[in-house]
Coordinates of C-alpha atoms in Angstrom, one line a residue:
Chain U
X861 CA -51.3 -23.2 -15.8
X862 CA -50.4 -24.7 -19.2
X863 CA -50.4 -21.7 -21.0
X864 CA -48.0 -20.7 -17.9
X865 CA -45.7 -23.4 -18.9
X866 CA -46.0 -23.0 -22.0
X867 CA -45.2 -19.4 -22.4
X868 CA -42.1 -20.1 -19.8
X869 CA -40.7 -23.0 -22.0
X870 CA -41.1 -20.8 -25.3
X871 CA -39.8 -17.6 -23.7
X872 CA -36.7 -19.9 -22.7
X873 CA -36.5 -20.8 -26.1
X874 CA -35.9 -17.8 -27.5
X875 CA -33.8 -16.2 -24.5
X876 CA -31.4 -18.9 -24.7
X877 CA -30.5 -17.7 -28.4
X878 CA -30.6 -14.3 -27.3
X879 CA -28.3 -15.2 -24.3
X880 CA -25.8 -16.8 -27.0
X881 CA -25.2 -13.6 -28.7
X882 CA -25.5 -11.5 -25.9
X883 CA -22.7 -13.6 -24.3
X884 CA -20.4 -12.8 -27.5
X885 CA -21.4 -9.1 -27.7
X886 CA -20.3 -8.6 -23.7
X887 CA -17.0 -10.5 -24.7
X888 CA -15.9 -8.6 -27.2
X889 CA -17.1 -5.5 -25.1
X890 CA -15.0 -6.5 -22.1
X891 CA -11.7 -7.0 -24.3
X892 CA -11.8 -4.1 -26.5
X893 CA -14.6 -1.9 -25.4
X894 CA -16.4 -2.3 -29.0
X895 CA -20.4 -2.9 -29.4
X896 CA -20.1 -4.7 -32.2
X897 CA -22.9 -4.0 -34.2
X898 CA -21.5 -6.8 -37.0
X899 CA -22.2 -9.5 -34.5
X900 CA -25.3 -10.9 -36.0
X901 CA -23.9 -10.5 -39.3
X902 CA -22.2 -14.1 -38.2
X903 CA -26.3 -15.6 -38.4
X904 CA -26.2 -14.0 -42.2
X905 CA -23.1 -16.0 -42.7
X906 CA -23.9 -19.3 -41.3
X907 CA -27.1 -19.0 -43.1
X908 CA -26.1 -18.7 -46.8
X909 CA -22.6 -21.1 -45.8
X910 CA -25.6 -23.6 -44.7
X911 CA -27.5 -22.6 -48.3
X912 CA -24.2 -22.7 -50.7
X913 CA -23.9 -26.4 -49.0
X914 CA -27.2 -27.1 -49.8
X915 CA -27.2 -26.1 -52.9
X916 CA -24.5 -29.2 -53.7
X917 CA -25.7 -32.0 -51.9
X918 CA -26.0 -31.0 -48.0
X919 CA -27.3 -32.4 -45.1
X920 CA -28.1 -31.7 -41.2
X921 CA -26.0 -34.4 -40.4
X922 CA -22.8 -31.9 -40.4
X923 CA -24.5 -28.5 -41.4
X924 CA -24.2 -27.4 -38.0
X925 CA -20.2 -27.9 -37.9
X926 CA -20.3 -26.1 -41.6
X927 CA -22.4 -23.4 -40.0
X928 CA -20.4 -22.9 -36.8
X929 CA -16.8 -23.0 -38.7
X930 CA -17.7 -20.5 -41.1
X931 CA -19.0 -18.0 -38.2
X932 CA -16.1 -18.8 -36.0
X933 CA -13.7 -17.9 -39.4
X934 CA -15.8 -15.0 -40.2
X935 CA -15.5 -13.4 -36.2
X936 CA -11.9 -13.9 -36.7
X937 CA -11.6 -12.5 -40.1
X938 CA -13.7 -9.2 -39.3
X939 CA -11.5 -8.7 -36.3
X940 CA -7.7 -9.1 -38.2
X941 CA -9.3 -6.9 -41.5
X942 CA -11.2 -4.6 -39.9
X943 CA -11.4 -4.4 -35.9
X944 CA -7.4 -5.0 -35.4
X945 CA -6.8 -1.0 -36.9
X946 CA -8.8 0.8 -34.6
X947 CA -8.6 -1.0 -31.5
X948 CA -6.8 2.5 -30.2
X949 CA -9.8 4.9 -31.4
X950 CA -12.2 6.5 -29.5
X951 CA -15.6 3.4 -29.0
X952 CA -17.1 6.2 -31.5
X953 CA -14.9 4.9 -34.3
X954 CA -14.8 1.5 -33.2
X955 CA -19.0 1.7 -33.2
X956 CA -19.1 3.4 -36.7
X957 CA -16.5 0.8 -37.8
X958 CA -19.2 -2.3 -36.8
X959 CA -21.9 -0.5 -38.5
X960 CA -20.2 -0.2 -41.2
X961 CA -19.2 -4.1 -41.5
X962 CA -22.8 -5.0 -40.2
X963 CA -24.0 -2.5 -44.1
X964 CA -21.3 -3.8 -46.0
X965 CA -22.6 -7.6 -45.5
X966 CA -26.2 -6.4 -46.5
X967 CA -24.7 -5.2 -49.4
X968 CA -22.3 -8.0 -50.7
X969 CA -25.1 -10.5 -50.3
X970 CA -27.9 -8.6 -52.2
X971 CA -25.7 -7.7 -54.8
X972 CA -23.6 -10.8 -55.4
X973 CA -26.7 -13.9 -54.2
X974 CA -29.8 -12.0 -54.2
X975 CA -32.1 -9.9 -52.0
X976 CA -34.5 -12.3 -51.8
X977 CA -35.1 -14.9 -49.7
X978 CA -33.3 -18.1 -50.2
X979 CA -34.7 -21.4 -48.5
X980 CA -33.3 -24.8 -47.6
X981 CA -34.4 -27.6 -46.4
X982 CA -35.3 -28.1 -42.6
X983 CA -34.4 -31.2 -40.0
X984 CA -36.7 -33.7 -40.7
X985 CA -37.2 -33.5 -36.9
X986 CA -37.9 -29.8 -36.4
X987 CA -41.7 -29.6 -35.9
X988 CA -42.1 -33.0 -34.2
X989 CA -43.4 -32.8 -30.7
X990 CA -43.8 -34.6 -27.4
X991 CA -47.1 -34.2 -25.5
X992 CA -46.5 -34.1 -21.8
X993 CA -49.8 -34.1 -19.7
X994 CA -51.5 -30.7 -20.9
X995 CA -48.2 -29.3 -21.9
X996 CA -47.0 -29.8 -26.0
X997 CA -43.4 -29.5 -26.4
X998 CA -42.0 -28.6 -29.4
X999 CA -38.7 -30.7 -30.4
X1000 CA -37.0 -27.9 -31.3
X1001 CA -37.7 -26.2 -28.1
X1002 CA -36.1 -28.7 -26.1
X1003 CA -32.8 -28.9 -28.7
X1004 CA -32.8 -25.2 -27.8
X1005 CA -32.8 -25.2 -24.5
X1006 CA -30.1 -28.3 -24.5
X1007 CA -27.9 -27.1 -26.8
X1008 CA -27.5 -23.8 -24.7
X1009 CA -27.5 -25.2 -21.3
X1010 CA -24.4 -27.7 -22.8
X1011 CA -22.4 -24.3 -24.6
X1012 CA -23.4 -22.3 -21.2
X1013 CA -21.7 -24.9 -19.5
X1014 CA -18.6 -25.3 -21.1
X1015 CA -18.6 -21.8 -22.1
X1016 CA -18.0 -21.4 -17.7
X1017 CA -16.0 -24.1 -17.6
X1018 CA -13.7 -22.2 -20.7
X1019 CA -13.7 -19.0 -18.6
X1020 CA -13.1 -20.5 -15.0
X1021 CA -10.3 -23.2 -15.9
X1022 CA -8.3 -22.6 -18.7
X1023 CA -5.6 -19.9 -19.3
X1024 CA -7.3 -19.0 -22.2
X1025 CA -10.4 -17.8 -20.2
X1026 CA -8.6 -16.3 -17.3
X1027 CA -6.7 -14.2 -19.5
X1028 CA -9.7 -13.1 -21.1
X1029 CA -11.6 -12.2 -18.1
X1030 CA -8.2 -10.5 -16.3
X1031 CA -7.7 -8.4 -19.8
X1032 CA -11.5 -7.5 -19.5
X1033 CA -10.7 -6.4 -16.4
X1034 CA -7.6 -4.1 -17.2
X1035 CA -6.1 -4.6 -20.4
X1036 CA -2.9 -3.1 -19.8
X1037 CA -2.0 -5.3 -16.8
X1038 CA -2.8 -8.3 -18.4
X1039 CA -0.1 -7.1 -20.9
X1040 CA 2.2 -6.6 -18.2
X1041 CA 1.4 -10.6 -17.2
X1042 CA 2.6 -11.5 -20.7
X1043 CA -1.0 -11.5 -21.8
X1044 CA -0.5 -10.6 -25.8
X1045 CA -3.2 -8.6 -26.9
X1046 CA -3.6 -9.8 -30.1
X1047 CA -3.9 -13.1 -29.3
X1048 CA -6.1 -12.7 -26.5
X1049 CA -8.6 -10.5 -29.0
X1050 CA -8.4 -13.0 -31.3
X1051 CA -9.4 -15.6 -29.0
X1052 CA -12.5 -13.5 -27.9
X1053 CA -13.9 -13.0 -31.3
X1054 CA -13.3 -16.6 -32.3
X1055 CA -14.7 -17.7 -28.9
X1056 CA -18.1 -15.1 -29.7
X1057 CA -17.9 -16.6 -33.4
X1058 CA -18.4 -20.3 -31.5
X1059 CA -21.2 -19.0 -29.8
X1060 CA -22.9 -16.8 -32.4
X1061 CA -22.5 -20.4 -34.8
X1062 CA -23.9 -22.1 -32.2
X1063 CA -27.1 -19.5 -32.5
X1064 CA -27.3 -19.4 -35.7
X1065 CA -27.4 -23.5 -36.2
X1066 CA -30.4 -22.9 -33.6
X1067 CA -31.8 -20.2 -35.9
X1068 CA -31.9 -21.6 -39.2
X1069 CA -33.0 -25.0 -38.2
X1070 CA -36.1 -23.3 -36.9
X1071 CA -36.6 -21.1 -40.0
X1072 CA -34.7 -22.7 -42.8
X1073 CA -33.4 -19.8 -44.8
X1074 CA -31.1 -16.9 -45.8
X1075 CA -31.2 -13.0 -46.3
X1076 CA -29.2 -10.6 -46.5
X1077 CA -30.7 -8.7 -43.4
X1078 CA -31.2 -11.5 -41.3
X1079 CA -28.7 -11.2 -38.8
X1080 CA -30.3 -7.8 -37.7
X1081 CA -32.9 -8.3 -35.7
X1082 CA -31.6 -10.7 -33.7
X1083 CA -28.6 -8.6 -33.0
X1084 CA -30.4 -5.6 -31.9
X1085 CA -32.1 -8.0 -29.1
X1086 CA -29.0 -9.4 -28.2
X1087 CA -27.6 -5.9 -27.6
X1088 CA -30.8 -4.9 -25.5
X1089 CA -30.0 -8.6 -23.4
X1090 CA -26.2 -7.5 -22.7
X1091 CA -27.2 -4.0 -22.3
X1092 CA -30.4 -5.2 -19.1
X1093 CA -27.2 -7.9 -18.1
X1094 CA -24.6 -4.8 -18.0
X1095 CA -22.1 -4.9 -20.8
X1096 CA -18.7 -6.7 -19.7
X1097 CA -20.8 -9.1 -17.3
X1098 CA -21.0 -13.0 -18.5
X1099 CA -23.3 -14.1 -16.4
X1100 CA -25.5 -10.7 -16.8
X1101 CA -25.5 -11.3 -20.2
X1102 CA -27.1 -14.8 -20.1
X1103 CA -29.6 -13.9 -17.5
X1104 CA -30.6 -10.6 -19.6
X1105 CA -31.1 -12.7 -22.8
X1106 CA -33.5 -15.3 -21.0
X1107 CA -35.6 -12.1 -19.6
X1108 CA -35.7 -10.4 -22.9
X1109 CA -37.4 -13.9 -24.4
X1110 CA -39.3 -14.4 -21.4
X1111 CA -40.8 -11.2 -21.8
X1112 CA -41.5 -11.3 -25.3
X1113 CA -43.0 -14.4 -24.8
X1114 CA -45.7 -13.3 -21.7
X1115 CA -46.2 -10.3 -23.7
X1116 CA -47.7 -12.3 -26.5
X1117 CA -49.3 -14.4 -24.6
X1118 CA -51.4 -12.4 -21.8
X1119 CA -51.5 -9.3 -23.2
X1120 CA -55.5 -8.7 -24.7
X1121 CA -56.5 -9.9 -27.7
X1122 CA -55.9 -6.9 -30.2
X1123 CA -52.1 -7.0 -29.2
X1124 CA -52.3 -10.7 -30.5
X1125 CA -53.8 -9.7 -33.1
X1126 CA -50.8 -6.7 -33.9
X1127 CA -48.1 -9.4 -33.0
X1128 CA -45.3 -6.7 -33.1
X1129 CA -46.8 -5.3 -29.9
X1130 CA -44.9 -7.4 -28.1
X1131 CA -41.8 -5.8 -29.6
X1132 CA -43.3 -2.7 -28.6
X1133 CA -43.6 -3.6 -25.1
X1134 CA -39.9 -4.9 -24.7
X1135 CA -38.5 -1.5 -26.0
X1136 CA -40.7 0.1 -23.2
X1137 CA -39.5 -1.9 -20.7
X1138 CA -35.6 -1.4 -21.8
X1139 CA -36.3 2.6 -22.0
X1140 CA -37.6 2.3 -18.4
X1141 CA -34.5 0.2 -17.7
X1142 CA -31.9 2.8 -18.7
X1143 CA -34.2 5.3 -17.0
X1144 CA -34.1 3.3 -14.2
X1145 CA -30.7 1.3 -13.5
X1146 CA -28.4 2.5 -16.5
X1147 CA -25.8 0.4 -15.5
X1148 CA -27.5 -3.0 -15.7
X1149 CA -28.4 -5.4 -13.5
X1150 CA -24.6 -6.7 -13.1
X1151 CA -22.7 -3.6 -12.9
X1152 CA -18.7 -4.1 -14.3
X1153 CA -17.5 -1.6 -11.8
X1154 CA -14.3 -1.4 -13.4
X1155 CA -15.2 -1.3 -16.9
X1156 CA -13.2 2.1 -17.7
X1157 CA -10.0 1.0 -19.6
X1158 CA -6.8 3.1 -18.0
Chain C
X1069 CA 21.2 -4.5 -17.3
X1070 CA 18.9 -1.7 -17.9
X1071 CA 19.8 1.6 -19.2
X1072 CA 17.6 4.4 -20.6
X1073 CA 19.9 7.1 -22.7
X1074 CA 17.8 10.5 -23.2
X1075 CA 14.3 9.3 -23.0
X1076 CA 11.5 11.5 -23.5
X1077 CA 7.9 10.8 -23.4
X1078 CA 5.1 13.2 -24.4
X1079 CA 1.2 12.8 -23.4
X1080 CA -0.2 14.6 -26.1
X1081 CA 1.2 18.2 -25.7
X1082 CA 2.9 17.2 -22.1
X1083 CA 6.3 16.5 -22.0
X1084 CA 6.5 13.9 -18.5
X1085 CA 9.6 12.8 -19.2
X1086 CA 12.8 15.3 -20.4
X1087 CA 15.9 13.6 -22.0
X1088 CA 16.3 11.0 -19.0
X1089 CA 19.2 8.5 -18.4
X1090 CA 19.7 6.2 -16.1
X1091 CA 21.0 2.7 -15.6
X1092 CA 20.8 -0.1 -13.2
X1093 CA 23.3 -3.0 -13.2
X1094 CA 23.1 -6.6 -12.2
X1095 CA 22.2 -7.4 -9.1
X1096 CA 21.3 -3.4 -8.2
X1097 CA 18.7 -1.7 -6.2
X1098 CA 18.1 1.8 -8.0
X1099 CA 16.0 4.0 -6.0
X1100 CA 13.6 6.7 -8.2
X1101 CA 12.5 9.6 -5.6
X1102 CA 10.7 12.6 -6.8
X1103 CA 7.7 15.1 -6.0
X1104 CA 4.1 14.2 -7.5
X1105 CA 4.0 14.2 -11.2
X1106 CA 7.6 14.6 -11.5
X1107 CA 7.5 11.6 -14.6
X1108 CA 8.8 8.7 -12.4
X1109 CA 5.5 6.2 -13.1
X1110 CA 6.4 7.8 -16.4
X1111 CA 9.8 6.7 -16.7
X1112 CA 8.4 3.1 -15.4
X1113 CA 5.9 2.9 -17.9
X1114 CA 8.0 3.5 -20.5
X1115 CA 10.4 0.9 -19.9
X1116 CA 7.6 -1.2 -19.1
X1117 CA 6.8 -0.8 -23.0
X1118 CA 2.9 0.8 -21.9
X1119 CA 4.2 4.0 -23.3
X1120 CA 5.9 4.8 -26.2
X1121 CA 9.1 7.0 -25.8
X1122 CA 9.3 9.8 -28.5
X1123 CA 12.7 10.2 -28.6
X1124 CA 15.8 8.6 -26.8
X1125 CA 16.7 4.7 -26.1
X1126 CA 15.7 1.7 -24.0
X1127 CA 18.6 -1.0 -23.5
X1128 CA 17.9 -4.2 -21.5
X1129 CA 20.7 -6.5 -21.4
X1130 CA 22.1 -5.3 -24.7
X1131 CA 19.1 -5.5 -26.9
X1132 CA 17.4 -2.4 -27.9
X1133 CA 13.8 -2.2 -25.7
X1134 CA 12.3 1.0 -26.9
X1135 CA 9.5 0.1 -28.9
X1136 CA 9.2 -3.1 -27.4
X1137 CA 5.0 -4.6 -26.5
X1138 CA 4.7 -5.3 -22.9
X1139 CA 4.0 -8.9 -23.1
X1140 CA 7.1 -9.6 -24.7
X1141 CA 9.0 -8.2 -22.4
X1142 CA 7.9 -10.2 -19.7
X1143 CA 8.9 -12.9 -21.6
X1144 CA 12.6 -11.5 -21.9
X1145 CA 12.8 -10.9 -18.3
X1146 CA 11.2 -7.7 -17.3
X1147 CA 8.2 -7.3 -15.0
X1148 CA 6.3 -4.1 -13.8
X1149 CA 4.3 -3.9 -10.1
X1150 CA 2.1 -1.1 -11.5
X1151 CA 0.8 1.9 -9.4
X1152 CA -2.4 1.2 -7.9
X1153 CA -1.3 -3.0 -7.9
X1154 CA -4.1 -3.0 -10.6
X1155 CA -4.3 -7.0 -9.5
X1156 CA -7.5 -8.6 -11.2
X1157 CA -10.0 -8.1 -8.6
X1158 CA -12.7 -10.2 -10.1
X1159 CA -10.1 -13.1 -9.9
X1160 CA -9.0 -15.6 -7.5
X1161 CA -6.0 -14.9 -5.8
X1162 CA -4.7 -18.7 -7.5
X1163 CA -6.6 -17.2 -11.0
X1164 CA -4.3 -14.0 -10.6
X1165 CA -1.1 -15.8 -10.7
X1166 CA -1.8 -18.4 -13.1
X1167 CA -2.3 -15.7 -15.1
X1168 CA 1.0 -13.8 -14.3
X1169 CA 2.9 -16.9 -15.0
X1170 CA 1.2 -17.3 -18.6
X1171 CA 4.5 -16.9 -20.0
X1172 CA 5.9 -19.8 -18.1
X1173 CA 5.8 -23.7 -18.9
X1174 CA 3.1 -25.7 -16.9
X1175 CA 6.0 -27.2 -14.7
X1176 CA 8.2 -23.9 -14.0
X1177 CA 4.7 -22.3 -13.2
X1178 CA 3.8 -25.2 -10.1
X1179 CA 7.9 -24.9 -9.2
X1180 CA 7.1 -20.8 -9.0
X1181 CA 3.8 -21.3 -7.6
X1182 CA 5.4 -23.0 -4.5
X1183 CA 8.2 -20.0 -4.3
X1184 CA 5.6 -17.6 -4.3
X1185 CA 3.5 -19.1 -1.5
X1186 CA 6.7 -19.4 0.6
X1187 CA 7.8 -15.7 0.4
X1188 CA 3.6 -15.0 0.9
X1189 CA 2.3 -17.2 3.5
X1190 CA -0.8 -14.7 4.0
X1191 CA -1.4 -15.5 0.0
X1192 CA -1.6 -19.4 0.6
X1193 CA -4.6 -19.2 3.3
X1194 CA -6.1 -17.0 0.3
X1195 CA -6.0 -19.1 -2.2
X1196 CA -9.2 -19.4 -3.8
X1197 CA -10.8 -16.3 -2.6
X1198 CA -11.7 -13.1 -5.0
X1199 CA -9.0 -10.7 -4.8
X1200 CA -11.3 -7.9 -4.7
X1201 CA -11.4 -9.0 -1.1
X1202 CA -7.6 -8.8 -0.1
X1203 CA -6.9 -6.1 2.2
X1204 CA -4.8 -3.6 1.1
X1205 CA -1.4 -5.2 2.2
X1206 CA -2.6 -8.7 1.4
X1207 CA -3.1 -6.8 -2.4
X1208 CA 0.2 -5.3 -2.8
X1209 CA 1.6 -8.5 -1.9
X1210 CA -0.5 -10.2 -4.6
X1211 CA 0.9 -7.7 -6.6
X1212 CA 4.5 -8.0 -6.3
X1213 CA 3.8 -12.0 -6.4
X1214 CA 2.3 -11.7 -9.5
X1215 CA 5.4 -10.0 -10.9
X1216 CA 7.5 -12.8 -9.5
X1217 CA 5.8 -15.1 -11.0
X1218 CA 7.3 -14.6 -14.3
X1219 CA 10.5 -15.0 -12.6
X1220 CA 12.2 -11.4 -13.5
X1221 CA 15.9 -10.8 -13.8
X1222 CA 14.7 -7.1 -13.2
X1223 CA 11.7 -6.0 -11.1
X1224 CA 10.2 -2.6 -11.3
X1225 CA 8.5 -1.9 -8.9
X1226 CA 5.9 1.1 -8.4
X1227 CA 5.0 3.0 -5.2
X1228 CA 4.4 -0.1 -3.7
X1229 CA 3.2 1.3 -0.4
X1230 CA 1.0 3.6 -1.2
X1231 CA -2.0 4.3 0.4
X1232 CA -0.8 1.0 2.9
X1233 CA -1.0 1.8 6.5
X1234 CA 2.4 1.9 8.9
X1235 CA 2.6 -1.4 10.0
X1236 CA 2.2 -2.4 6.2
X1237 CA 4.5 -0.4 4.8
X1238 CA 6.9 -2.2 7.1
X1239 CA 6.1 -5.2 5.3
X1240 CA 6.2 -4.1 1.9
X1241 CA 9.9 -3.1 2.7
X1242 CA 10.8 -5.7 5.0
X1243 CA 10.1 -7.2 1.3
X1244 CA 12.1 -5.2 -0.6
X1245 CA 15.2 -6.0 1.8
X1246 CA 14.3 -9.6 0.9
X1247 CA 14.0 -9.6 -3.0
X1248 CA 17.0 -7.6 -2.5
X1249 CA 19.6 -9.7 -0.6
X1250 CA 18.4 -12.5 -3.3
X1251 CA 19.7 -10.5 -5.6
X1252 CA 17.2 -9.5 -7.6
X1253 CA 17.5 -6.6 -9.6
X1254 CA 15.3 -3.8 -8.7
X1255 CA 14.5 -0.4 -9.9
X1256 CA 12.0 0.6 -7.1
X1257 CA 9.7 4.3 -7.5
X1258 CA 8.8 5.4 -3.3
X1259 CA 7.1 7.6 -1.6
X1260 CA 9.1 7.1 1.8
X1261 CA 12.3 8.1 0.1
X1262 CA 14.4 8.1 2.6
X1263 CA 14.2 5.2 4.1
X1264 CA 13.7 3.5 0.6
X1265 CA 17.6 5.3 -0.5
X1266 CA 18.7 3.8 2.7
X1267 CA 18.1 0.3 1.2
X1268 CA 19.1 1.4 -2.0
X1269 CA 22.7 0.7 -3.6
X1270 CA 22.2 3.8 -5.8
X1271 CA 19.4 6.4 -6.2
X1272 CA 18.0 9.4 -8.6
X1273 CA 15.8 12.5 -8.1
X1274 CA 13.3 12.9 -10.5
X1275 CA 11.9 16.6 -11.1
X1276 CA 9.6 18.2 -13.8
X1277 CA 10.2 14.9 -16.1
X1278 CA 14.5 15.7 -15.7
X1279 CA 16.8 13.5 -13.3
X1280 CA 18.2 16.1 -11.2
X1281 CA 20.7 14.2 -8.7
X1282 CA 22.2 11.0 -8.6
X1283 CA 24.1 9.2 -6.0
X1284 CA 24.6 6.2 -3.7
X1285 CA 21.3 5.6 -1.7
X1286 CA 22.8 6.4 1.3
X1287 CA 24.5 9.4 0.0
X1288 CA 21.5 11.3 -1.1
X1289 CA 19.2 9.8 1.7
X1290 CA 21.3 12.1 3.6
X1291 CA 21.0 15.3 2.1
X1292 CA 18.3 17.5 3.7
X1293 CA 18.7 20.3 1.4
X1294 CA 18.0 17.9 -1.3
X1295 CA 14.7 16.9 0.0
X1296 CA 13.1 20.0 1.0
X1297 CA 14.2 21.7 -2.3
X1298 CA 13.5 18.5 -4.8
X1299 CA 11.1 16.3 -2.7
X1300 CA 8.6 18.2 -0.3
X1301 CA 9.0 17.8 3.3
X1302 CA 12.4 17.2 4.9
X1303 CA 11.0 13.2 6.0
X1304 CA 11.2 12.7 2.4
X1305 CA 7.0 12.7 1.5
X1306 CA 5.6 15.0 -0.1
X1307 CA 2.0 16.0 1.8
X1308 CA 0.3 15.1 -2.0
X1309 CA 1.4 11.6 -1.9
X1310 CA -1.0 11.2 1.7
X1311 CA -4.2 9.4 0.9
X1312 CA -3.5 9.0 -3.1

């Protein structure tokens, strides 16, 4: 029973991240029909923003506005230099495009910081913890869990009340007649990647505060997972993209934790096991669990 | 108020649309009648500013429209009812126009709100509900409120009955008689041509992407020869259009 629990609240943990960027990567799907592979390039860049700041003074008091301001800039930025020109290409181009951003930020941070590792400090608070009957629960665990149920929230609220969101969601819909509302496209594109930036800072705050450091790669991993979550969610769905991030952590986390011994013992089993389940997933219901009927832009 | 002056527009290799003029003046009802694929959504989509013209000119009220982005159009008084409605489905019916009058201020959009649910009574009941669940003639009328609710000084309008059934199609132009006796200027693409012509103050045919005929509604609504040779059937539909 406890390990129950505690495999649930850990497998939230991480799904709620996951949820974060999955939610920005089926945004920027729905508005422009573009995986953007350069997503978790925006961790890489709250990371070494949070370990230039660092470097002069810093603290967690304001990192995490730092942190979420730089990614929200950098979405923004990659969209106006480098998204903006081939918004009319085939996804092919568009795709190639994002890989090619996502190798370029390698690049510029091994060459011009280091490809090293670079630490800085953590929240005194970060590996405190509350004992609850049997169950131990990790501060940071329940900051993670908060901090995405709040974002989740207003994120809906974002999307269901304001003109901003409806215009999003109607241009995800069918782009061209949202133009013909008055919709403009580059403003509404703009507003997506700034909106996914928001989130993906959001992610990365949670990220770094749990493993207080910068390299050039780091924003990989976590992207591919997030792309797996909106993938299981059906890319272009919001809410499939939250619910396939917390089942992508969930099962990570089970699969660590009742899986025998020698998969413990090879941790990256549990890896493993999750790309299993998504091949039988696309096998099995290609389309996702939310299926955007209308995803097809005219 | 609108005039197009040898516009052309190419898909790729496809010419759709042949040096084509027309114009429609203040306060007008232009009718566009033509066989399947003949360029009219075309010609609409082109004014519209969703495709780009290769050659030729767009003029609305003076100023030069040709290369002009949709949204800003809208803005300068122009709206399209697309083919297929194309409403948002996985929107409210409330979401849908709140988003068509994103142009507006907050206070002309409640004023145009009210208008709206006036000329749409079967819209107000519907308020909140997904308009993936309208009915087809509960759809088209979202449509054509969503275009009013930038409040155009000229309304294209684009087979707005299709694929509606009779008693609908009564509506949609029971409508049309409305908008038009209001005055609003309206350059209208039908399948029924006939009876859409009879409305009509003036009217064009529409054949291979080149305006073939011109006249008063009336005037061509009454020429058979003209329909069986330029339209399809002598009632003015075309067996394609059935079921599209």
């Amino acid at each position: 029973m406890t390990r129950l629990l505690q495999s649930l609240l850990d497998g939230v943990g991480v799904g709620s991240t996951y949820a974060l960027l999955a939610l920005g990567i089926s945004l920027i799907f729905g508005v422009m029909h573009l995986v953007n592979f350069a997503h978790g390039e925006l961790i890489t860049v709250g990371a070494y923003t949070a370990y230039f700041f660092f470097l002069h003074g810093g603290s967690w008091w304001w990192m995490p506005a730092v942190i979420i301001g730089a990614a929200v800039l950098a979405s923004v930025a990659t969209e106006q230099i480098a998204f903006r020109w081939v918004r009319n290409a085939s996804p092919f181009t568009m795709l190639l495009t994002s890989f090619a951003l996502e190798r370029l930020s390698h690049a510029l941070w091994q060459i011009f910081v280091s490809p090293k590792q670079r630490p800085f400090p953590k929240p005194a608070w970060v590996f405190n913890s509350l004992t609850l009957g049997s169950v131990r629960l990790e501060v940071m665990d329940l900051v993670t869990i908060g901090v995405t149920a709040i974002t989740l929230v207003g994120t809906a609220i974002v999307f269901r009340r304001t003109l901003f969101g409806i215009a999003v969601r109607g241009a995800a819909e069918d782009f061209d007649a949202a133009r013909l509302m008055g919709v403009k496209a580059n403003r509404v594109i703009s507003g997506a990647f700034a909106f996914a930036g928001l989130l993906a800072g959001i992610a990365a705050c949670l990220i770094v505060m749990r493993t207080p450091s910068a390299e050039p790669a780091m924003g990989s991993e976590w992207l591919l997972k997030a792309v797996i979550a909106a993938v299981i969610g059906g890319l272009g769905s919001f809410s499939g993209a939250i619910i396939g991030g917390l089942a992508l952590g969930l099962l990570e986390t089970f699969a660590r934790a009742y899986l025998p011994d020698v998969a413990t013992r090879l941790d990256r089993f549990s890896t493993g096991i999750v790309f299993i389940v998504v091949a039988l997933f696309f096998v099995l219901r290609p389309q996702g669990l939310f299926t955007v009927s209308h995803a097809e832009r005219v | 108020m609108l005039e197009l002056d040898q516009v052309t527009t190419r898909y790729g290799a496809i010419t759709a649309l042949h040096s084509a003029s027309l114009r429609v003046d203040v306060g007008e009802m232009v009718v566009l009648v033509g066989p399947n694929g003949a360029g009219k959504t075309t010609l609409l989509n082109t004014v519209a500013g969703l495709l780009r013209s290769t050659a030729g000119s767009v003029r609305f009220e003076g100023a030069d429209i040709t290369r002009a982005d949709p949204a800003r159009l809208v803005k300068s008084g122009l709206a399209l009812v697309p083919e297929h409605r194309r409403i948002f489905k996985d929107l409210t019916v409330e979401e849908n126009l709140k988003l068509a009058g994103i142009t507006a201020t907050g206070s002309e959009r409640r004023a145009r709100f009210e208008d709206v649910a006036m000329l749409f009574p079967v819209l107000r009941s519907k308020w909140t509900t997904s308009a993936g669940f309208l009915s087809g003639g509960e759809a088209q009328q979202l449509a054509v409120a969503r275009a009013l609710m930038s409040n155009p000084r000229l309304l294209l309008l684009d087979e707005p009955t299709l694929g509606l059934a009779p008693t609908l199609v009564d509506v949609i132009f029971d409508l049309l008689v409305t908008l038009r006796d209001q005055g609003r200027t309206m350059l209208v693409v039908e399948q029924n041509a006939r009876r859409a012509l009879q409305l009509a103050d003036r009217g064009y045919v529409l054949r291979s992407g080149r305006i073939v005929a011109t006249g008063t509604g009336p005037e061509l609504a009454a020429q058979t020869d003209l329909f069986e040779a330029f339209i399809g059937s002598p009632d003015g539909r075309s067996s394609e259009d059935h079921g599209s």
